[in-house]
mmCIF file of C-alpha atoms in Angstrom:
data_model
loop_
_atom_site.group_PDB
_atom_site.id
_atom_site.type_symbol
_atom_site.label_atom_id
_atom_site.label_comp_id
_atom_site.label_asym_id
_atom_site.label_seq_id
_atom_site.Cartn_x
_atom_site.Cartn_y
_atom_site.Cartn_z
ATOM 1 C CA MET A 249 -17.587 8.241 7.488
ATOM 2 C CA SER A 250 -19.229 11.389 6.525
ATOM 3 C CA GLU A 251 -21.349 11.685 3.451
ATOM 4 C CA ARG A 252 -18.948 14.361 2.129
ATOM 5 C CA SER A 253 -15.930 12.147 3.314
ATOM 6 C CA GLY A 254 -17.801 9.272 1.222
ATOM 7 C CA THR A 255 -18.326 11.476 -1.978
ATOM 8 C CA SER A 256 -14.835 12.546 -2.012
ATOM 9 C CA SER A 257 -13.192 8.899 -1.863
ATOM 10 C CA ALA A 258 -15.369 7.867 -4.238
ATOM 11 C CA LEU A 259 -14.619 10.495 -6.600
ATOM 12 C CA GLY A 260 -10.891 9.626 -5.679
ATOM 13 C CA TRP A 261 -11.039 6.243 -7.023
ATOM 14 C CA ALA A 262 -13.374 7.093 -10.202
ATOM 15 C CA LEU A 263 -10.497 9.720 -11.432
ATOM 16 C CA THR A 264 -7.642 6.991 -10.624
ATOM 17 C CA ILE A 265 -9.414 4.423 -12.106
ATOM 18 C CA THR A 266 -10.446 6.743 -15.443
ATOM 19 C CA PHE A 267 -6.246 8.364 -15.480
ATOM 20 C CA ASN A 268 -4.445 5.096 -14.858
ATOM 21 C CA ILE A 269 -6.696 2.146 -16.887
ATOM 22 C CA VAL A 270 -9.248 3.544 -19.129
ATOM 23 C CA LEU A 271 -7.687 6.934 -20.591
ATOM 24 C CA PRO A 272 -4.080 5.013 -21.362
ATOM 25 C CA VAL A 273 -6.167 1.994 -23.077
ATOM 26 C CA LEU A 274 -8.454 4.387 -25.063
ATOM 27 C CA THR A 275 -4.950 6.327 -25.890
ATOM 28 C CA TYR A 276 -3.318 3.779 -27.599
ATOM 29 C CA GLY A 277 -5.989 2.090 -29.206
ATOM 30 C CA ARG A 278 -7.137 5.350 -31.022
ATOM 31 C CA LEU A 279 -3.330 6.525 -31.582
ATOM 32 C CA THR A 280 -2.194 2.882 -33.264
ATOM 33 C CA ASP A 281 -5.028 3.269 -35.369
ATOM 34 C CA ALA A 282 -4.341 6.541 -36.384
ATOM 35 C CA GLY A 283 -0.980 4.855 -37.495
ATOM 36 C CA TRP A 284 1.012 6.157 -34.689
ATOM 37 C CA SER A 285 4.014 3.570 -33.995
ATOM 38 C CA GLU A 286 3.235 0.918 -30.690
ATOM 39 C CA PHE A 287 5.950 2.762 -28.987
ATOM 40 C CA SER A 288 5.014 6.226 -29.560
ATOM 41 C CA ALA A 289 1.515 5.488 -28.786
ATOM 42 C CA LEU A 290 2.496 3.246 -25.662
ATOM 43 C CA LEU A 291 4.546 6.414 -24.321
ATOM 44 C CA VAL A 292 2.194 9.002 -24.709
ATOM 45 C CA SER A 293 -0.550 6.687 -23.107
ATOM 46 C CA GLY A 294 1.760 6.790 -20.192
ATOM 47 C CA VAL A 295 1.240 10.424 -19.581
ATOM 48 C CA TRP A 296 -2.067 10.002 -18.060
ATOM 49 C CA PRO A 297 -1.328 8.194 -14.608
ATOM 50 C CA VAL A 298 1.728 11.418 -14.520
ATOM 51 C CA LEU A 299 -1.271 13.724 -15.126
ATOM 52 C CA ASP A 300 -3.480 11.517 -12.244
ATOM 53 C CA THR A 301 -0.860 12.269 -9.770
ATOM 54 C CA ALA A 302 -0.602 16.100 -10.562
ATOM 55 C CA ILE A 303 -4.134 16.486 -9.862
ATOM 56 C CA THR A 304 -3.705 14.171 -6.861
ATOM 57 C CA LEU A 305 -1.237 16.698 -5.148
ATOM 58 C CA ALA A 306 -3.182 19.828 -6.675
ATOM 59 C CA TRP A 307 -6.075 18.707 -4.532
ATOM 60 C CA ARG A 308 -4.342 17.558 -1.280
ATOM 61 C CA ARG A 309 -2.298 20.862 -1.726
ATOM 62 C CA LYS A 310 0.668 19.439 0.040
ATOM 63 C CA ALA A 311 3.153 16.859 -0.750
ATOM 64 C CA ASP A 312 3.459 13.660 1.668
ATOM 65 C CA GLU A 313 5.746 11.120 1.489
ATOM 66 C CA PHE A 314 3.493 8.494 -0.192
ATOM 67 C CA ALA A 315 3.230 11.530 -3.114
ATOM 68 C CA VAL A 316 7.285 12.027 -3.336
ATOM 69 C CA ILE A 317 7.947 8.004 -3.413
ATOM 70 C CA THR A 318 5.054 8.168 -6.212
ATOM 71 C CA LEU A 319 7.020 11.234 -8.114
ATOM 72 C CA LEU A 320 10.253 9.395 -7.457
ATOM 73 C CA PHE A 321 9.025 6.341 -9.398
ATOM 74 C CA LEU A 322 7.413 8.362 -12.239
ATOM 75 C CA VAL A 323 11.217 9.868 -12.320
ATOM 76 C CA ILE A 324 12.803 6.590 -12.575
ATOM 77 C CA SER A 325 10.727 5.916 -15.153
ATOM 78 C CA ALA A 326 11.157 8.962 -17.288
ATOM 79 C CA VAL A 327 15.194 8.275 -17.392
ATOM 80 C CA VAL A 328 14.604 4.962 -18.170
ATOM 81 C CA THR A 329 12.781 5.888 -21.045
ATOM 82 C CA VAL A 330 14.863 8.539 -22.348
ATOM 83 C CA VAL A 331 18.228 7.064 -21.951
ATOM 84 C CA GLY A 332 17.213 2.949 -22.760
ATOM 85 C CA PRO A 333 16.632 2.133 -26.320
ATOM 86 C CA HIS A 334 13.511 2.838 -27.818
ATOM 87 C CA SER A 335 11.306 -0.451 -27.646
ATOM 88 C CA THR A 336 7.905 -1.081 -26.387
ATOM 89 C CA ARG A 337 9.159 -4.369 -25.020
ATOM 90 C CA LEU A 338 11.144 -2.082 -22.669
ATOM 91 C CA LEU A 339 8.383 0.558 -21.750
ATOM 92 C CA LEU A 340 6.461 -2.402 -20.680
ATOM 93 C CA VAL A 341 9.528 -3.994 -18.808
ATOM 94 C CA LYS A 342 10.015 -0.714 -16.880
ATOM 95 C CA ASP A 343 6.535 -0.285 -15.782
ATOM 96 C CA SER A 344 6.702 -3.892 -14.152
ATOM 97 C CA ALA A 345 10.619 -3.237 -13.127
ATOM 98 C CA VAL A 346 9.136 -0.448 -11.045
ATOM 99 C CA THR A 347 6.404 -1.753 -8.780
ATOM 100 C CA GLY A 348 9.426 -4.386 -8.304
ATOM 101 C CA LEU A 349 11.580 -2.368 -7.199
ATOM 102 C CA PHE A 350 8.675 -1.037 -4.770
ATOM 103 C CA GLY A 351 8.713 -4.773 -3.699
ATOM 104 C CA VAL A 352 12.634 -4.886 -3.065
ATOM 105 C CA VAL A 353 12.426 -1.900 -1.063
ATOM 106 C CA CYS A 354 9.735 -3.291 1.443
ATOM 107 C CA LEU A 355 11.703 -6.692 1.669
ATOM 108 C CA ALA A 356 14.875 -4.502 2.436
ATOM 109 C CA SER A 357 13.383 -2.258 4.953
ATOM 110 C CA LEU A 358 13.229 -5.410 7.077
ATOM 111 C CA LEU A 359 16.530 -4.516 8.053
ATOM 112 C CA ALA A 360 15.819 -1.018 9.151
ATOM 113 C CA PRO A 361 14.948 -0.377 12.745
ATOM 114 C CA ARG A 362 10.808 -0.137 11.483
ATOM 115 C CA PRO A 363 10.050 -1.562 8.157
ATOM 116 C CA LEU A 364 7.939 0.262 5.141
ATOM 117 C CA MET A 365 4.440 -1.023 6.077
ATOM 118 C CA PHE A 366 4.767 0.828 9.937
ATOM 119 C CA TYR A 367 4.927 4.098 7.999
ATOM 120 C CA PHE A 368 2.040 3.043 5.652
ATOM 121 C CA GLY A 369 0.281 2.102 8.915
ATOM 122 C CA ARG A 370 0.983 5.585 10.575
ATOM 123 C CA LYS A 371 -0.225 7.038 7.589
ATOM 124 C CA PHE A 372 -3.352 5.283 6.915
ATOM 125 C CA GLY A 373 -4.338 4.541 10.605
ATOM 126 C CA THR A 374 -4.145 7.564 12.173
ATOM 127 C CA ASP A 375 -6.257 10.698 11.672
ATOM 128 C CA GLY A 376 -3.128 13.012 11.066
ATOM 129 C CA THR A 377 -3.016 14.330 14.282
ATOM 130 C CA LYS A 378 0.124 14.543 16.196
ATOM 131 C CA GLU A 379 -1.320 12.828 19.182
ATOM 132 C CA ASP A 380 -2.748 10.183 17.230
ATOM 133 C CA ALA A 381 0.248 9.505 15.739
ATOM 134 C CA GLU A 382 2.582 9.445 18.967
ATOM 135 C CA ARG A 383 -0.186 6.325 20.032
ATOM 136 C CA PHE A 384 0.861 4.498 16.947
ATOM 137 C CA ASP A 385 4.326 5.156 17.205
ATOM 138 C CA GLY A 386 4.027 4.033 20.885
ATOM 139 C CA LEU A 387 2.565 0.308 19.446
ATOM 140 C CA TRP A 388 5.868 -0.502 18.327
ATOM 141 C CA GLN A 389 7.182 -1.750 21.991
ATOM 142 C CA TYR A 390 4.664 -4.495 21.768
ATOM 143 C CA GLU A 391 6.385 -7.440 20.156
ATOM 144 C CA GLY A 392 2.782 -8.836 18.740
ATOM 145 C CA PHE A 393 2.752 -5.570 17.106
ATOM 146 C CA ARG A 394 5.891 -5.616 15.407
ATOM 147 C CA ARG A 395 5.266 -9.099 14.069
ATOM 148 C CA VAL A 396 2.018 -8.333 12.455
ATOM 149 C CA ILE A 397 3.991 -4.513 11.188
ATOM 150 C CA ARG A 398 7.026 -7.189 9.910
ATOM 151 C CA ILE A 399 4.412 -10.048 8.470
ATOM 152 C CA MET A 400 2.684 -7.070 6.177
ATOM 153 C CA THR A 401 5.879 -5.597 4.827
ATOM 154 C CA VAL A 402 6.954 -9.596 3.581
ATOM 155 C CA VAL A 403 3.476 -10.011 1.986
ATOM 156 C CA TRP A 404 3.610 -6.771 0.292
ATOM 157 C CA GLY A 405 7.027 -6.744 -0.738
ATOM 158 C CA VAL A 406 6.716 -10.708 -1.772
ATOM 159 C CA GLY A 407 2.972 -9.714 -3.718
ATOM 160 C CA TYR A 408 5.121 -7.163 -5.900
ATOM 161 C CA VAL A 409 7.986 -8.995 -6.594
ATOM 162 C CA LEU A 410 5.825 -11.611 -7.653
ATOM 163 C CA GLU A 411 3.661 -9.119 -9.409
ATOM 164 C CA ALA A 412 6.441 -7.631 -11.365
ATOM 165 C CA LEU A 413 7.870 -10.760 -12.356
ATOM 166 C CA THR A 414 4.374 -12.104 -13.923
ATOM 167 C CA ARG A 415 3.902 -8.930 -15.890
ATOM 168 C CA ILE A 416 7.324 -9.023 -17.373
ATOM 169 C CA GLY A 417 6.991 -13.030 -18.543
ATOM 170 C CA LEU A 418 3.754 -11.828 -19.954
ATOM 171 C CA SER A 419 5.478 -8.879 -21.848
ATOM 172 C CA TYR A 420 6.927 -11.078 -23.754
ATOM 173 C CA ARG A 421 4.111 -13.618 -24.572
ATOM 174 C CA LEU A 422 1.038 -11.016 -25.190
ATOM 175 C CA SER A 423 1.094 -8.374 -27.745
ATOM 176 C CA THR A 424 1.488 -4.796 -26.838
ATOM 177 C CA ALA A 425 -2.345 -4.027 -27.199
ATOM 178 C CA THR A 426 -3.135 -6.593 -24.932
ATOM 179 C CA MET A 427 -0.453 -5.512 -22.328
ATOM 180 C CA VAL A 428 -1.447 -2.406 -21.684
ATOM 181 C CA THR A 429 -4.926 -3.414 -20.890
ATOM 182 C CA VAL A 430 -3.179 -6.360 -18.369
ATOM 183 C CA ASN A 431 -0.597 -3.804 -17.256
ATOM 184 C CA SER A 432 -3.134 -1.287 -15.768
ATOM 185 C CA VAL A 433 -5.708 -3.759 -14.692
ATOM 186 C CA LEU A 434 -3.098 -6.460 -13.041
ATOM 187 C CA SER A 435 -1.432 -3.908 -10.978
ATOM 188 C CA TYR A 436 -4.594 -2.192 -9.608
ATOM 189 C CA ALA A 437 -6.067 -5.828 -8.834
ATOM 190 C CA VAL A 438 -3.108 -6.841 -6.945
ATOM 191 C CA THR A 439 -2.797 -3.312 -4.867
ATOM 192 C CA GLY A 440 -6.647 -4.052 -4.339
ATOM 193 C CA VAL A 441 -6.245 -7.931 -3.409
ATOM 194 C CA LEU A 442 -2.931 -6.552 -0.787
ATOM 195 C CA ILE A 443 -5.182 -4.019 0.660
ATOM 196 C CA ALA A 444 -8.248 -5.677 1.386
ATOM 197 C CA TRP A 445 -5.659 -8.550 3.260
ATOM 198 C CA THR A 446 -4.385 -6.039 4.887
ATOM 199 C CA VAL A 447 -7.624 -4.632 6.304
ATOM 200 C CA LEU A 448 -8.645 -8.153 7.364
ATOM 201 C CA TYR A 449 -5.204 -9.163 8.761
ATOM 202 C CA GLY A 450 -4.820 -5.854 10.535
ATOM 203 C CA ARG A 451 -8.400 -6.328 12.351
ATOM 204 C CA ARG A 452 -7.735 -9.817 13.482
ATOM 205 C CA ALA A 453 -4.827 -9.201 14.766
ATOM 206 C CA ALA A 454 -6.424 -6.503 16.882
ATOM 207 C CA ALA A 455 -9.119 -8.768 17.510
ATOM 208 C CA ARG A 456 -6.768 -11.448 18.765
ATOM 209 C CA GLY A 457 -4.877 -8.356 21.014
ATOM 210 C CA LYS A 458 -7.614 -7.156 22.777
ATOM 211 C CA GLU A 459 -8.992 -10.780 23.672
ATOM 212 C CA ARG A 460 -5.107 -11.290 24.947
ATOM 213 C CA GLU A 461 -5.514 -8.012 27.045
ATOM 214 C CA ARG A 462 -8.686 -9.200 28.181
ATOM 215 C CA GLN A 463 -8.128 -12.474 29.296
ATOM 216 C CA ALA A 464 -4.369 -11.129 30.803
ATOM 217 C CA GLY A 465 -6.681 -8.429 32.999
ATOM 218 C CA GLU A 466 -9.303 -11.357 33.926
ATOM 219 C CA GLY A 467 -5.642 -13.234 35.515
ATOM 220 C CA GLU A 468 -4.591 -10.343 37.229
ATOM 221 C CA THR A 469 -7.970 -9.645 38.495
ATOM 222 C CA ALA A 470 -8.291 -13.344 39.717
ATOM 223 C CA ASP A 471 -4.876 -13.398 41.476
ATOM 224 C CA ALA A 472 -5.691 -10.172 43.168
ATOM 225 C CA ALA A 473 -8.915 -11.878 44.683
ATOM 226 C CA SER A 474 -6.337 -14.980 45.291
ATOM 227 C CA GLN A 475 -3.972 -12.815 47.533
ATOM 228 C CA GLY A 476 -6.686 -10.993 49.337
ATOM 229 C CA GLY A 477 -8.610 -14.118 50.368
ATOM 230 C CA ALA A 478 -5.267 -15.640 51.517
ATOM 231 C CA GLY A 479 -4.515 -12.354 53.277
ATOM 232 C CA GLU A 480 -7.940 -12.561 54.894
ATOM 233 C CA ALA A 481 -8.036 -15.632 56.387
ATOM 234 C CA PRO A 482 -5.805 -15.795 59.317
ATOM 235 C CA ALA A 483 -7.412 -13.054 60.933
ATOM 236 C CA ALA A 484 -10.768 -14.948 60.897
ATOM 237 C CA PRO A 485 -10.565 -17.046 64.225
ATOM 238 C CA GLY A 486 -10.305 -13.760 65.888
ATOM 239 C CA ALA A 487 -13.356 -12.063 64.341
ATOM 240 C CA PRO A 488 -15.966 -11.149 66.362
ATOM 241 C CA GLY A 489 -18.818 -13.923 67.311
ATOM 242 C CA ALA A 490 -15.955 -16.510 66.158
#
């Protein structure tokens, strides 16, 4: 990774943490201290993640499939907020339900020809060129690769469903002020753990695949040598000097 790329990545993470964790918590606290209702403060603090998405789209100067998914979830959240009863509890549950919906989509995609994590893998596991994307697509023909992708999809789906259920349960037991922090931190903590596991599992799977290829190559070499030796043996008695 180049120095410029590393700086850009660090700045991106800093903005993400600031707009999705720090600013919502500070905004909620300031507004409630100023006499705003919990519902109004919670609603306004939710504007920061939307602004983060807008900045990301402007920064990249293009809308990819992941930006579209993010915007779709934001639209769902907005609809639930507008048409639903004005309850702080509903807003907290709504945030959890959106991530839970993503988990359900992951699990449901297992019924599709290629599960959702295949497309995430192609997005983040290639350099973005057509050639590299085609190379990644070609890996689907291998049973081991398909199994790895499906396992990743199951783990992400179950992980987000459990995260959503946990947050929904906590929203009925903890205060709104506490849940503002818990919602922000827990969602990114779960995502961070899933990403770390995916990278580690993917590397181990790739290493096992290379080891199997190496062993298969050695086996083919041994078979070829054995067949070559067997073909040369009958000619030995007739060789000069025998």
